[in-house]
Amino acid sequence: PGTTLKTVNAPTAAVIPTYLCPSDMLEALPTELVYSGTGYATGWHGMNSYVASCGTYSTYFNDNAMQSNGVFYMTGPNSKPNINPTQQLGLVENAPASEFQDVADGLTNTFMFGERFHFDPEFDRILHNHPTKFSRYPINQWGVWGWTGGGNGTTHTFASTFVPMNYRTAANATANYVNVNLRMSAFGSGHPGGANFALTDGSTRFIGDKIDMVTYQALSTRDEGEPISVEY
């Protein structure tokens, strides 16, 4: 096994067709991650068009605005990396994973997974191609399903409703980490008018990208008690 860990034959490099949307713009399957900073995995990985629904904000694991109000969130040891009591107020230490009974808002009204669209030329131009490389990867390398080795994997597997669906990087965006996190928190797709979501009851729905933000965010939280008063 040691000879295959970082090759195209690695277990993490397996391409699973079910994990890929035909409308997604993924070029290299599998893709090789070469950035070797602390907390980042290297080697070959299969890509994923779908990300976990993590509530109203969840992307970079060390972000002070991280939340744990979705079906998925950071759990277990180091689930609140910043132990300063004034930081990461949306997280708790040693958080347990959610269970069906924790979804008090209703399984039919709570997102579990949604699509991520891997096309955003301005993101790559401004945030990845910048000398500082605020985004360690181009956007079509964010989304490996088999991430191993460090908290920075949350950006590969988490998304949220902090920004509207199909949010993209503006042509005049400032090159900084904030704009990386905004874009990588976004659900979206290559389908006209919206994206597909899996709900916690196991059903799937196509959600239009004109959905109002109040309803959109209510669908992403598991136990906030927000009534869904409109069709979506």
mmCIF file with all atom_site columns, C-alpha atoms in Angstrom:
data_model
loop_
_atom_site.group_PDB
_atom_site.id
_atom_site.type_symbol
_atom_site.label_atom_id
_atom_site.label_alt_id
_atom_site.label_comp_id
_atom_site.label_asym_id
_atom_site.label_entity_id
_atom_site.label_seq_id
_atom_site.pdbx_PDB_ins_code
_atom_site.Cartn_x
_atom_site.Cartn_y
_atom_site.Cartn_z
_atom_site.occupancy
_atom_site.B_iso_or_equiv
_atom_site.pdbx_formal_charge
_atom_site.auth_seq_id
_atom_site.auth_comp_id
_atom_site.auth_asym_id
_atom_site.auth_atom_id
_atom_site.pdbx_PDB_model_num
ATOM 1   C CA . PRO A 1 1   ? 0.000   0.000  0.000   1.00 0.00 ? 1   PRO A CA 1
ATOM 2   C CA . GLY A 1 2   ? 2.845   2.399  0.747   1.00 0.00 ? 2   GLY A CA 1
ATOM 3   C CA . THR A 1 3   ? 3.822   2.555  -2.923  1.00 0.00 ? 3   THR A CA 1
ATOM 4   C CA . THR A 1 4   ? 0.364   3.693  -4.037  1.00 0.00 ? 4   THR A CA 1
ATOM 5   C CA . LEU A 1 5   ? -0.509  6.298  -1.396  1.00 0.00 ? 5   LEU A CA 1
ATOM 6   C CA . LYS A 1 6   ? 0.376   9.275  -3.597  1.00 0.00 ? 6   LYS A CA 1
ATOM 7   C CA . THR A 1 7   ? -0.190  7.915  -7.080  1.00 0.00 ? 7   THR A CA 1
ATOM 8   C CA . VAL A 1 8   ? -3.175  7.743  -9.411  1.00 0.00 ? 8   VAL A CA 1
ATOM 9   C CA . ASN A 1 9   ? -3.756  4.278  -7.936  1.00 0.00 ? 9   ASN A CA 1
ATOM 10  C CA . ALA A 1 10  ? -4.227  5.592  -4.404  1.00 0.00 ? 10  ALA A CA 1
ATOM 11  C CA . PRO A 1 11  ? -7.571  4.855  -2.719  1.00 0.00 ? 11  PRO A CA 1
ATOM 12  C CA . THR A 1 12  ? -8.212  8.595  -2.476  1.00 0.00 ? 12  THR A CA 1
ATOM 13  C CA . ALA A 1 13  ? -7.750  8.922  -6.253  1.00 0.00 ? 13  ALA A CA 1
ATOM 14  C CA . ALA A 1 14  ? -10.717 6.733  -7.115  1.00 0.00 ? 14  ALA A CA 1
ATOM 15  C CA . VAL A 1 15  ? -13.143 8.584  -9.375  1.00 0.00 ? 15  VAL A CA 1
ATOM 16  C CA . ILE A 1 16  ? -16.728 7.803  -8.323  1.00 0.00 ? 16  ILE A CA 1
ATOM 17  C CA . PRO A 1 17  ? -19.113 8.752  -11.150 1.00 0.00 ? 17  PRO A CA 1
ATOM 18  C CA . THR A 1 18  ? -22.034 9.213  -8.739  1.00 0.00 ? 18  THR A CA 1
ATOM 19  C CA . TYR A 1 19  ? -20.081 12.008 -7.039  1.00 0.00 ? 19  TYR A CA 1
ATOM 20  C CA . LEU A 1 20  ? -19.782 13.989 -10.294 1.00 0.00 ? 20  LEU A CA 1
ATOM 21  C CA . CYS A 1 21  ? -22.418 16.129 -11.968 1.00 0.00 ? 21  CYS A CA 1
ATOM 22  C CA . PRO A 1 22  ? -22.201 16.141 -15.797 1.00 0.00 ? 22  PRO A CA 1
ATOM 23  C CA . SER A 1 23  ? -22.758 19.917 -15.810 1.00 0.00 ? 23  SER A CA 1
ATOM 24  C CA . ASP A 1 24  ? -19.826 20.552 -13.465 1.00 0.00 ? 24  ASP A CA 1
ATOM 25  C CA . MET A 1 25  ? -16.594 21.814 -15.035 1.00 0.00 ? 25  MET A CA 1
ATOM 26  C CA . LEU A 1 26  ? -14.016 19.430 -13.655 1.00 0.00 ? 26  LEU A CA 1
ATOM 27  C CA . GLU A 1 27  ? -11.052 18.899 -15.943 1.00 0.00 ? 27  GLU A CA 1
ATOM 28  C CA . ALA A 1 28  ? -8.531  16.627 -14.230 1.00 0.00 ? 28  ALA A CA 1
ATOM 29  C CA . LEU A 1 29  ? -10.031 13.456 -12.794 1.00 0.00 ? 29  LEU A CA 1
ATOM 30  C CA . PRO A 1 30  ? -8.351  12.510 -10.568 1.00 0.00 ? 30  PRO A CA 1
ATOM 31  C CA . THR A 1 31  ? -6.427  15.656 -9.659  1.00 0.00 ? 31  THR A CA 1
ATOM 32  C CA . GLU A 1 32  ? -3.012  15.997 -8.056  1.00 0.00 ? 32  GLU A CA 1
ATOM 33  C CA . LEU A 1 33  ? -2.730  18.305 -5.052  1.00 0.00 ? 33  LEU A CA 1
ATOM 34  C CA . VAL A 1 34  ? 0.833   19.556 -4.722  1.00 0.00 ? 34  VAL A CA 1
ATOM 35  C CA . TYR A 1 35  ? 0.626   22.363 -2.138  1.00 0.00 ? 35  TYR A CA 1
ATOM 36  C CA . SER A 1 36  ? 2.562   20.999 0.831   1.00 0.00 ? 36  SER A CA 1
ATOM 37  C CA . GLY A 1 37  ? 2.010   23.559 3.607   1.00 0.00 ? 37  GLY A CA 1
ATOM 38  C CA . THR A 1 38  ? 1.159   22.469 7.130   1.00 0.00 ? 38  THR A CA 1
ATOM 39  C CA . GLY A 1 39  ? -2.348  21.031 7.309   1.00 0.00 ? 39  GLY A CA 1
ATOM 40  C CA . TYR A 1 40  ? -2.660  20.294 3.588   1.00 0.00 ? 40  TYR A CA 1
ATOM 41  C CA . ALA A 1 41  ? -2.725  16.851 2.009   1.00 0.00 ? 41  ALA A CA 1
ATOM 42  C CA . THR A 1 42  ? -0.746  16.141 -1.152  1.00 0.00 ? 42  THR A CA 1
ATOM 43  C CA . GLY A 1 43  ? -1.120  13.398 -3.723  1.00 0.00 ? 43  GLY A CA 1
ATOM 44  C CA . TRP A 1 44  ? -3.869  12.266 -6.082  1.00 0.00 ? 44  TRP A CA 1
ATOM 45  C CA . HIS A 1 45  ? -7.547  12.642 -5.243  1.00 0.00 ? 45  HIS A CA 1
ATOM 46  C CA . GLY A 1 46  ? -10.894 11.997 -6.897  1.00 0.00 ? 46  GLY A CA 1
ATOM 47  C CA . MET A 1 47  ? -13.138 15.041 -7.244  1.00 0.00 ? 47  MET A CA 1
ATOM 48  C CA . ASN A 1 48  ? -16.654 15.668 -5.973  1.00 0.00 ? 48  ASN A CA 1
ATOM 49  C CA . SER A 1 49  ? -19.431 17.938 -7.280  1.00 0.00 ? 49  SER A CA 1
ATOM 50  C CA . TYR A 1 50  ? -21.333 17.748 -3.984  1.00 0.00 ? 50  TYR A CA 1
ATOM 51  C CA . VAL A 1 51  ? -20.576 19.222 -0.578  1.00 0.00 ? 51  VAL A CA 1
ATOM 52  C CA . ALA A 1 52  ? -21.979 18.847 2.913   1.00 0.00 ? 52  ALA A CA 1
ATOM 53  C CA . SER A 1 53  ? -24.562 21.375 4.076   1.00 0.00 ? 53  SER A CA 1
ATOM 54  C CA . CYS A 1 54  ? -23.044 23.059 7.091   1.00 0.00 ? 54  CYS A CA 1
ATOM 55  C CA . GLY A 1 55  ? -25.576 25.691 8.041   1.00 0.00 ? 55  GLY A CA 1
ATOM 56  C CA . THR A 1 56  ? -25.283 29.429 7.664   1.00 0.00 ? 56  THR A CA 1
ATOM 57  C CA . TYR A 1 57  ? -21.496 29.667 7.488   1.00 0.00 ? 57  TYR A CA 1
ATOM 58  C CA . SER A 1 58  ? -18.808 27.055 7.203   1.00 0.00 ? 58  SER A CA 1
ATOM 59  C CA . THR A 1 59  ? -15.684 26.919 5.086   1.00 0.00 ? 59  THR A CA 1
ATOM 60  C CA . TYR A 1 60  ? -12.121 27.373 6.414   1.00 0.00 ? 60  TYR A CA 1
ATOM 61  C CA . PHE A 1 61  ? -11.851 25.501 9.713   1.00 0.00 ? 61  PHE A CA 1
ATOM 62  C CA . ASN A 1 62  ? -10.022 28.320 11.511  1.00 0.00 ? 62  ASN A CA 1
ATOM 63  C CA . ASP A 1 63  ? -12.451 31.059 10.445  1.00 0.00 ? 63  ASP A CA 1
ATOM 64  C CA . ASN A 1 64  ? -13.906 32.941 13.401  1.00 0.00 ? 64  ASN A CA 1
ATOM 65  C CA . ALA A 1 65  ? -17.371 32.979 11.766  1.00 0.00 ? 65  ALA A CA 1
ATOM 66  C CA . MET A 1 66  ? -17.644 29.166 11.513  1.00 0.00 ? 66  MET A CA 1
ATOM 67  C CA . GLN A 1 67  ? -21.019 27.780 12.598  1.00 0.00 ? 67  GLN A CA 1
ATOM 68  C CA . SER A 1 68  ? -22.302 24.405 13.780  1.00 0.00 ? 68  SER A CA 1
ATOM 69  C CA . ASN A 1 69  ? -25.991 24.886 12.989  1.00 0.00 ? 69  ASN A CA 1
ATOM 70  C CA . GLY A 1 70  ? -26.200 22.632 9.934   1.00 0.00 ? 70  GLY A CA 1
ATOM 71  C CA . VAL A 1 71  ? -26.602 18.871 9.654   1.00 0.00 ? 71  VAL A CA 1
ATOM 72  C CA . PHE A 1 72  ? -22.813 18.708 9.240   1.00 0.00 ? 72  PHE A CA 1
ATOM 73  C CA . TYR A 1 73  ? -20.214 20.702 11.159  1.00 0.00 ? 73  TYR A CA 1
ATOM 74  C CA . MET A 1 74  ? -16.869 20.215 12.862  1.00 0.00 ? 74  MET A CA 1
ATOM 75  C CA . THR A 1 75  ? -17.039 17.400 15.419  1.00 0.00 ? 75  THR A CA 1
ATOM 76  C CA . GLY A 1 76  ? -14.813 15.539 17.852  1.00 0.00 ? 76  GLY A CA 1
ATOM 77  C CA . PRO A 1 77  ? -11.446 16.680 19.225  1.00 0.00 ? 77  PRO A CA 1
ATOM 78  C CA . ASN A 1 78  ? -10.456 20.150 17.987  1.00 0.00 ? 78  ASN A CA 1
ATOM 79  C CA . SER A 1 79  ? -13.993 20.863 16.813  1.00 0.00 ? 79  SER A CA 1
ATOM 80  C CA . LYS A 1 80  ? -13.357 24.371 18.146  1.00 0.00 ? 80  LYS A CA 1
ATOM 81  C CA . PRO A 1 81  ? -9.745  25.033 17.074  1.00 0.00 ? 81  PRO A CA 1
ATOM 82  C CA . ASN A 1 82  ? -9.562  28.547 18.560  1.00 0.00 ? 82  ASN A CA 1
ATOM 83  C CA . ILE A 1 83  ? -9.934  28.006 22.292  1.00 0.00 ? 83  ILE A CA 1
ATOM 84  C CA . ASN A 1 84  ? -10.053 31.730 23.044  1.00 0.00 ? 84  ASN A CA 1
ATOM 85  C CA . PRO A 1 85  ? -13.585 32.174 24.495  1.00 0.00 ? 85  PRO A CA 1
ATOM 86  C CA . THR A 1 86  ? -14.188 35.249 22.330  1.00 0.00 ? 86  THR A CA 1
ATOM 87  C CA . GLN A 1 87  ? -13.460 33.359 19.095  1.00 0.00 ? 87  GLN A CA 1
ATOM 88  C CA . GLN A 1 88  ? -15.461 30.834 17.083  1.00 0.00 ? 88  GLN A CA 1
ATOM 89  C CA . LEU A 1 89  ? -18.569 31.407 19.177  1.00 0.00 ? 89  LEU A CA 1
ATOM 90  C CA . GLY A 1 90  ? -20.591 29.240 16.770  1.00 0.00 ? 90  GLY A CA 1
ATOM 91  C CA . LEU A 1 91  ? -18.528 26.143 17.634  1.00 0.00 ? 91  LEU A CA 1
ATOM 92  C CA . VAL A 1 92  ? -18.233 23.957 20.731  1.00 0.00 ? 92  VAL A CA 1
ATOM 93  C CA . GLU A 1 93  ? -15.372 21.785 21.881  1.00 0.00 ? 93  GLU A CA 1
ATOM 94  C CA . ASN A 1 94  ? -15.658 18.007 21.405  1.00 0.00 ? 94  ASN A CA 1
ATOM 95  C CA . ALA A 1 95  ? -18.938 18.407 19.543  1.00 0.00 ? 95  ALA A CA 1
ATOM 96  C CA . PRO A 1 96  ? -20.816 15.167 18.788  1.00 0.00 ? 96  PRO A CA 1
ATOM 97  C CA . ALA A 1 97  ? -22.109 14.520 15.282  1.00 0.00 ? 97  ALA A CA 1
ATOM 98  C CA . SER A 1 98  ? -25.781 15.297 14.649  1.00 0.00 ? 98  SER A CA 1
ATOM 99  C CA . GLU A 1 99  ? -28.386 12.544 14.509  1.00 0.00 ? 99  GLU A CA 1
ATOM 100 C CA . PHE A 1 100 ? -31.840 12.414 12.941  1.00 0.00 ? 100 PHE A CA 1
ATOM 101 C CA . GLN A 1 101 ? -33.504 13.413 16.209  1.00 0.00 ? 101 GLN A CA 1
ATOM 102 C CA . ASP A 1 102 ? -31.381 16.575 16.264  1.00 0.00 ? 102 ASP A CA 1
ATOM 103 C CA . VAL A 1 103 ? -33.038 17.855 13.083  1.00 0.00 ? 103 VAL A CA 1
ATOM 104 C CA . ALA A 1 104 ? -35.891 19.545 14.916  1.00 0.00 ? 104 ALA A CA 1
ATOM 105 C CA . ASP A 1 105 ? -36.760 21.730 11.916  1.00 0.00 ? 105 ASP A CA 1
ATOM 106 C CA . GLY A 1 106 ? -37.888 18.621 10.033  1.00 0.00 ? 106 GLY A CA 1
ATOM 107 C CA . LEU A 1 107 ? -36.058 16.196 7.785   1.00 0.00 ? 107 LEU A CA 1
ATOM 108 C CA . THR A 1 108 ? -38.033 17.355 4.732   1.00 0.00 ? 108 THR A CA 1
ATOM 109 C CA . ASN A 1 109 ? -37.043 21.004 5.301   1.00 0.00 ? 109 ASN A CA 1
ATOM 110 C CA . THR A 1 110 ? -33.323 20.646 5.999   1.00 0.00 ? 110 THR A CA 1
ATOM 111 C CA . PHE A 1 111 ? -30.486 20.428 3.484   1.00 0.00 ? 111 PHE A CA 1
ATOM 112 C CA . MET A 1 112 ? -27.989 17.591 3.820   1.00 0.00 ? 112 MET A CA 1
ATOM 113 C CA . PHE A 1 113 ? -25.896 17.983 0.646   1.00 0.00 ? 113 PHE A CA 1
ATOM 114 C CA . GLY A 1 114 ? -25.819 20.408 -2.252  1.00 0.00 ? 114 GLY A CA 1
ATOM 115 C CA . GLU A 1 115 ? -23.938 21.085 -5.459  1.00 0.00 ? 115 GLU A CA 1
ATOM 116 C CA . ARG A 1 116 ? -20.787 23.148 -5.913  1.00 0.00 ? 116 ARG A CA 1
ATOM 117 C CA . PHE A 1 117 ? -19.944 24.536 -9.350  1.00 0.00 ? 117 PHE A CA 1
ATOM 118 C CA . HIS A 1 118 ? -16.242 24.421 -10.211 1.00 0.00 ? 118 HIS A CA 1
ATOM 119 C CA . PHE A 1 119 ? -16.139 27.328 -12.640 1.00 0.00 ? 119 PHE A CA 1
ATOM 120 C CA . ASP A 1 120 ? -15.132 30.849 -11.641 1.00 0.00 ? 120 ASP A CA 1
ATOM 121 C CA . PRO A 1 121 ? -12.437 32.468 -13.824 1.00 0.00 ? 121 PRO A CA 1
ATOM 122 C CA . GLU A 1 122 ? -12.238 35.551 -11.597 1.00 0.00 ? 122 GLU A CA 1
ATOM 123 C CA . PHE A 1 123 ? -11.625 33.383 -8.550  1.00 0.00 ? 123 PHE A CA 1
ATOM 124 C CA . ASP A 1 124 ? -8.652  31.777 -10.262 1.00 0.00 ? 124 ASP A CA 1
ATOM 125 C CA . ARG A 1 125 ? -7.359  35.051 -11.710 1.00 0.00 ? 125 ARG A CA 1
ATOM 126 C CA . ILE A 1 126 ? -7.593  37.096 -8.514  1.00 0.00 ? 126 ILE A CA 1
ATOM 127 C CA . LEU A 1 127 ? -7.248  34.599 -5.676  1.00 0.00 ? 127 LEU A CA 1
ATOM 128 C CA . HIS A 1 128 ? -5.250  31.633 -6.987  1.00 0.00 ? 128 HIS A CA 1
ATOM 129 C CA . ASN A 1 129 ? -2.932  33.264 -9.525  1.00 0.00 ? 129 ASN A CA 1
ATOM 130 C CA . HIS A 1 130 ? -2.028  36.061 -7.104  1.00 0.00 ? 130 HIS A CA 1
ATOM 131 C CA . PRO A 1 131 ? 1.628   35.841 -5.924  1.00 0.00 ? 131 PRO A CA 1
ATOM 132 C CA . THR A 1 132 ? 0.380   35.147 -2.385  1.00 0.00 ? 132 THR A CA 1
ATOM 133 C CA . LYS A 1 133 ? -1.948  32.398 -3.667  1.00 0.00 ? 133 LYS A CA 1
ATOM 134 C CA . PHE A 1 134 ? -4.734  33.226 -1.261  1.00 0.00 ? 134 PHE A CA 1
ATOM 135 C CA . SER A 1 135 ? -6.436  30.142 -2.684  1.00 0.00 ? 135 SER A CA 1
ATOM 136 C CA . ARG A 1 136 ? -3.930  27.294 -2.571  1.00 0.00 ? 136 ARG A CA 1
ATOM 137 C CA . TYR A 1 137 ? -5.667  25.606 -5.502  1.00 0.00 ? 137 TYR A CA 1
ATOM 138 C CA . PRO A 1 138 ? -7.575  26.692 -8.600  1.00 0.00 ? 138 PRO A CA 1
ATOM 139 C CA . ILE A 1 139 ? -11.291 26.289 -8.074  1.00 0.00 ? 139 ILE A CA 1
ATOM 140 C CA . ASN A 1 140 ? -11.481 23.017 -10.022 1.00 0.00 ? 140 ASN A CA 1
ATOM 141 C CA . GLN A 1 141 ? -9.237  21.387 -7.406  1.00 0.00 ? 141 GLN A CA 1
ATOM 142 C CA . TRP A 1 142 ? -11.396 22.317 -4.403  1.00 0.00 ? 142 TRP A CA 1
ATOM 143 C CA . GLY A 1 143 ? -13.683 19.367 -3.805  1.00 0.00 ? 143 GLY A CA 1
ATOM 144 C CA . VAL A 1 144 ? -11.706 16.159 -3.282  1.00 0.00 ? 144 VAL A CA 1
ATOM 145 C CA . TRP A 1 145 ? -13.907 13.503 -1.690  1.00 0.00 ? 145 TRP A CA 1
ATOM 146 C CA . GLY A 1 146 ? -11.092 11.549 -0.042  1.00 0.00 ? 146 GLY A CA 1
ATOM 147 C CA . TRP A 1 147 ? -9.360  14.334 1.904   1.00 0.00 ? 147 TRP A CA 1
ATOM 148 C CA . THR A 1 148 ? -6.959  13.096 4.553   1.00 0.00 ? 148 THR A CA 1
ATOM 149 C CA . GLY A 1 149 ? -4.523  15.065 6.657   1.00 0.00 ? 149 GLY A CA 1
ATOM 150 C CA . GLY A 1 150 ? -5.531  18.328 8.268   1.00 0.00 ? 150 GLY A CA 1
ATOM 151 C CA . GLY A 1 151 ? -8.320  20.728 9.109   1.00 0.00 ? 151 GLY A CA 1
ATOM 152 C CA . ASN A 1 152 ? -7.950  22.552 5.806   1.00 0.00 ? 152 ASN A CA 1
ATOM 153 C CA . GLY A 1 153 ? -10.029 19.782 4.270   1.00 0.00 ? 153 GLY A CA 1
ATOM 154 C CA . THR A 1 154 ? -13.194 21.545 5.459   1.00 0.00 ? 154 THR A CA 1
ATOM 155 C CA . THR A 1 155 ? -13.027 23.844 2.427   1.00 0.00 ? 155 THR A CA 1
ATOM 156 C CA . HIS A 1 156 ? -13.099 20.784 0.167   1.00 0.00 ? 156 HIS A CA 1
ATOM 157 C CA . THR A 1 157 ? -16.159 19.232 1.760   1.00 0.00 ? 157 THR A CA 1
ATOM 158 C CA . PHE A 1 158 ? -18.253 21.999 3.399   1.00 0.00 ? 158 PHE A CA 1
ATOM 159 C CA . ALA A 1 159 ? -20.571 24.664 1.985   1.00 0.00 ? 159 ALA A CA 1
ATOM 160 C CA . SER A 1 160 ? -23.196 26.941 3.494   1.00 0.00 ? 160 SER A CA 1
ATOM 161 C CA . THR A 1 161 ? -25.860 29.547 2.816   1.00 0.00 ? 161 THR A CA 1
ATOM 162 C CA . PHE A 1 162 ? -23.837 32.566 3.890   1.00 0.00 ? 162 PHE A CA 1
ATOM 163 C CA . VAL A 1 163 ? -23.873 33.856 0.309   1.00 0.00 ? 163 VAL A CA 1
ATOM 164 C CA . PRO A 1 164 ? -26.576 33.446 -2.348  1.00 0.00 ? 164 PRO A CA 1
ATOM 165 C CA . MET A 1 165 ? -26.637 30.347 -4.513  1.00 0.00 ? 165 MET A CA 1
ATOM 166 C CA . ASN A 1 166 ? -24.366 30.557 -7.569  1.00 0.00 ? 166 ASN A CA 1
ATOM 167 C CA . TYR A 1 167 ? -22.329 33.324 -5.950  1.00 0.00 ? 167 TYR A CA 1
ATOM 168 C CA . ARG A 1 168 ? -19.143 34.053 -7.916  1.00 0.00 ? 168 ARG A CA 1
ATOM 169 C CA . THR A 1 169 ? -16.078 36.187 -7.368  1.00 0.00 ? 169 THR A CA 1
ATOM 170 C CA . ALA A 1 170 ? -16.532 39.737 -8.636  1.00 0.00 ? 170 ALA A CA 1
ATOM 171 C CA . ALA A 1 171 ? -14.155 41.039 -11.307 1.00 0.00 ? 171 ALA A CA 1
ATOM 172 C CA . ASN A 1 172 ? -13.076 43.832 -8.924  1.00 0.00 ? 172 ASN A CA 1
ATOM 173 C CA . ALA A 1 173 ? -12.767 41.647 -5.830  1.00 0.00 ? 173 ALA A CA 1
ATOM 174 C CA . THR A 1 174 ? -9.870  42.305 -3.481  1.00 0.00 ? 174 THR A CA 1
ATOM 175 C CA . ALA A 1 175 ? -7.274  39.552 -3.265  1.00 0.00 ? 175 ALA A CA 1
ATOM 176 C CA . ASN A 1 176 ? -7.643  38.243 0.288   1.00 0.00 ? 176 ASN A CA 1
ATOM 177 C CA . TYR A 1 177 ? -8.647  35.183 2.270   1.00 0.00 ? 177 TYR A CA 1
ATOM 178 C CA . VAL A 1 178 ? -12.087 36.597 3.009   1.00 0.00 ? 178 VAL A CA 1
ATOM 179 C CA . ASN A 1 179 ? -13.029 36.420 -0.661  1.00 0.00 ? 179 ASN A CA 1
ATOM 180 C CA . VAL A 1 180 ? -11.718 32.870 -0.909  1.00 0.00 ? 180 VAL A CA 1
ATOM 181 C CA . ASN A 1 181 ? -13.941 31.833 1.983   1.00 0.00 ? 181 ASN A CA 1
ATOM 182 C CA . LEU A 1 182 ? -16.991 33.613 0.585   1.00 0.00 ? 182 LEU A CA 1
ATOM 183 C CA . ARG A 1 183 ? -16.739 31.835 -2.768  1.00 0.00 ? 183 ARG A CA 1
ATOM 184 C CA . MET A 1 184 ? -15.928 28.449 -1.302  1.00 0.00 ? 184 MET A CA 1
ATOM 185 C CA . SER A 1 185 ? -18.922 28.589 1.033   1.00 0.00 ? 185 SER A CA 1
ATOM 186 C CA . ALA A 1 186 ? -21.290 28.844 -1.949  1.00 0.00 ? 186 ALA A CA 1
ATOM 187 C CA . PHE A 1 187 ? -23.573 26.177 -3.323  1.00 0.00 ? 187 PHE A CA 1
ATOM 188 C CA . GLY A 1 188 ? -24.168 26.371 -7.063  1.00 0.00 ? 188 GLY A CA 1
ATOM 189 C CA . SER A 1 189 ? -24.264 24.443 -10.308 1.00 0.00 ? 189 SER A CA 1
ATOM 190 C CA . GLY A 1 190 ? -23.976 24.543 -14.077 1.00 0.00 ? 190 GLY A CA 1
ATOM 191 C CA . HIS A 1 191 ? -27.720 23.971 -14.425 1.00 0.00 ? 191 HIS A CA 1
ATOM 192 C CA . PRO A 1 192 ? -29.761 26.975 -15.552 1.00 0.00 ? 192 PRO A CA 1
ATOM 193 C CA . GLY A 1 193 ? -31.622 28.623 -12.686 1.00 0.00 ? 193 GLY A CA 1
ATOM 194 C CA . GLY A 1 194 ? -30.569 26.730 -9.597  1.00 0.00 ? 194 GLY A CA 1
ATOM 195 C CA . ALA A 1 195 ? -28.930 23.664 -8.090  1.00 0.00 ? 195 ALA A CA 1
ATOM 196 C CA . ASN A 1 196 ? -29.789 20.212 -6.780  1.00 0.00 ? 196 ASN A CA 1
ATOM 197 C CA . PHE A 1 197 ? -29.913 19.501 -3.059  1.00 0.00 ? 197 PHE A CA 1
ATOM 198 C CA . ALA A 1 198 ? -30.379 16.332 -1.040  1.00 0.00 ? 198 ALA A CA 1
ATOM 199 C CA . LEU A 1 199 ? -32.648 16.808 1.966   1.00 0.00 ? 199 LEU A CA 1
ATOM 200 C CA . THR A 1 200 ? -32.197 14.983 5.239   1.00 0.00 ? 200 THR A CA 1
ATOM 201 C CA . ASP A 1 201 ? -35.168 12.699 4.569   1.00 0.00 ? 201 ASP A CA 1
ATOM 202 C CA . GLY A 1 202 ? -33.283 11.276 1.571   1.00 0.00 ? 202 GLY A CA 1
ATOM 203 C CA . SER A 1 203 ? -35.257 13.142 -1.082  1.00 0.00 ? 203 SER A CA 1
ATOM 204 C CA . THR A 1 204 ? -33.730 15.464 -3.673  1.00 0.00 ? 204 THR A CA 1
ATOM 205 C CA . ARG A 1 205 ? -34.987 18.821 -4.915  1.00 0.00 ? 205 ARG A CA 1
ATOM 206 C CA . PHE A 1 206 ? -33.953 21.371 -7.480  1.00 0.00 ? 206 PHE A CA 1
ATOM 207 C CA . ILE A 1 207 ? -33.838 24.725 -5.670  1.00 0.00 ? 207 ILE A CA 1
ATOM 208 C CA . GLY A 1 208 ? -34.096 27.871 -7.769  1.00 0.00 ? 208 GLY A CA 1
ATOM 209 C CA . ASP A 1 209 ? -31.339 30.429 -7.342  1.00 0.00 ? 209 ASP A CA 1
ATOM 210 C CA . LYS A 1 210 ? -33.910 33.219 -6.876  1.00 0.00 ? 210 LYS A CA 1
ATOM 211 C CA . ILE A 1 211 ? -34.910 31.778 -3.498  1.00 0.00 ? 211 ILE A CA 1
ATOM 212 C CA . ASP A 1 212 ? -35.018 34.482 -0.827  1.00 0.00 ? 212 ASP A CA 1
ATOM 213 C CA . MET A 1 213 ? -32.149 34.377 1.633   1.00 0.00 ? 213 MET A CA 1
ATOM 214 C CA . VAL A 1 214 ? -34.374 33.965 4.714   1.00 0.00 ? 214 VAL A CA 1
ATOM 215 C CA . THR A 1 215 ? -35.866 30.743 3.344   1.00 0.00 ? 215 THR A CA 1
ATOM 216 C CA . TYR A 1 216 ? -32.536 29.588 1.924   1.00 0.00 ? 216 TYR A CA 1
ATOM 217 C CA . GLN A 1 217 ? -30.776 29.940 5.265   1.00 0.00 ? 217 GLN A CA 1
ATOM 218 C CA . ALA A 1 218 ? -33.683 28.370 7.147   1.00 0.00 ? 218 ALA A CA 1
ATOM 219 C CA . LEU A 1 219 ? -33.354 25.284 4.944   1.00 0.00 ? 219 LEU A CA 1
ATOM 220 C CA . SER A 1 220 ? -29.674 24.990 5.868   1.00 0.00 ? 220 SER A CA 1
ATOM 221 C CA . THR A 1 221 ? -30.108 24.890 9.660   1.00 0.00 ? 221 THR A CA 1
ATOM 222 C CA . ARG A 1 222 ? -31.280 21.847 11.596  1.00 0.00 ? 222 ARG A CA 1
ATOM 223 C CA . ASP A 1 223 ? -32.845 23.176 14.800  1.00 0.00 ? 223 ASP A CA 1
ATOM 224 C CA . GLU A 1 224 ? -33.276 26.943 14.649  1.00 0.00 ? 224 GLU A CA 1
ATOM 225 C CA . GLY A 1 225 ? -37.072 26.775 14.671  1.00 0.00 ? 225 GLY A CA 1
ATOM 226 C CA . GLU A 1 226 ? -37.574 28.860 11.524  1.00 0.00 ? 226 GLU A CA 1
ATOM 227 C CA . PRO A 1 227 ? -40.893 28.120 9.813   1.00 0.00 ? 227 PRO A CA 1
ATOM 228 C CA . ILE A 1 228 ? -40.764 27.572 6.060   1.00 0.00 ? 228 ILE A CA 1
ATOM 229 C CA . SER A 1 229 ? -43.739 29.716 5.062   1.00 0.00 ? 229 SER A CA 1
ATOM 230 C CA . VAL A 1 230 ? -43.236 29.839 1.280   1.00 0.00 ? 230 VAL A CA 1
ATOM 231 C CA . GLU A 1 231 ? -42.816 27.354 -1.538  1.00 0.00 ? 231 GLU A CA 1
ATOM 232 C CA . TYR A 1 232 ? -39.228 26.783 -2.552  1.00 0.00 ? 232 TYR A CA 1
#
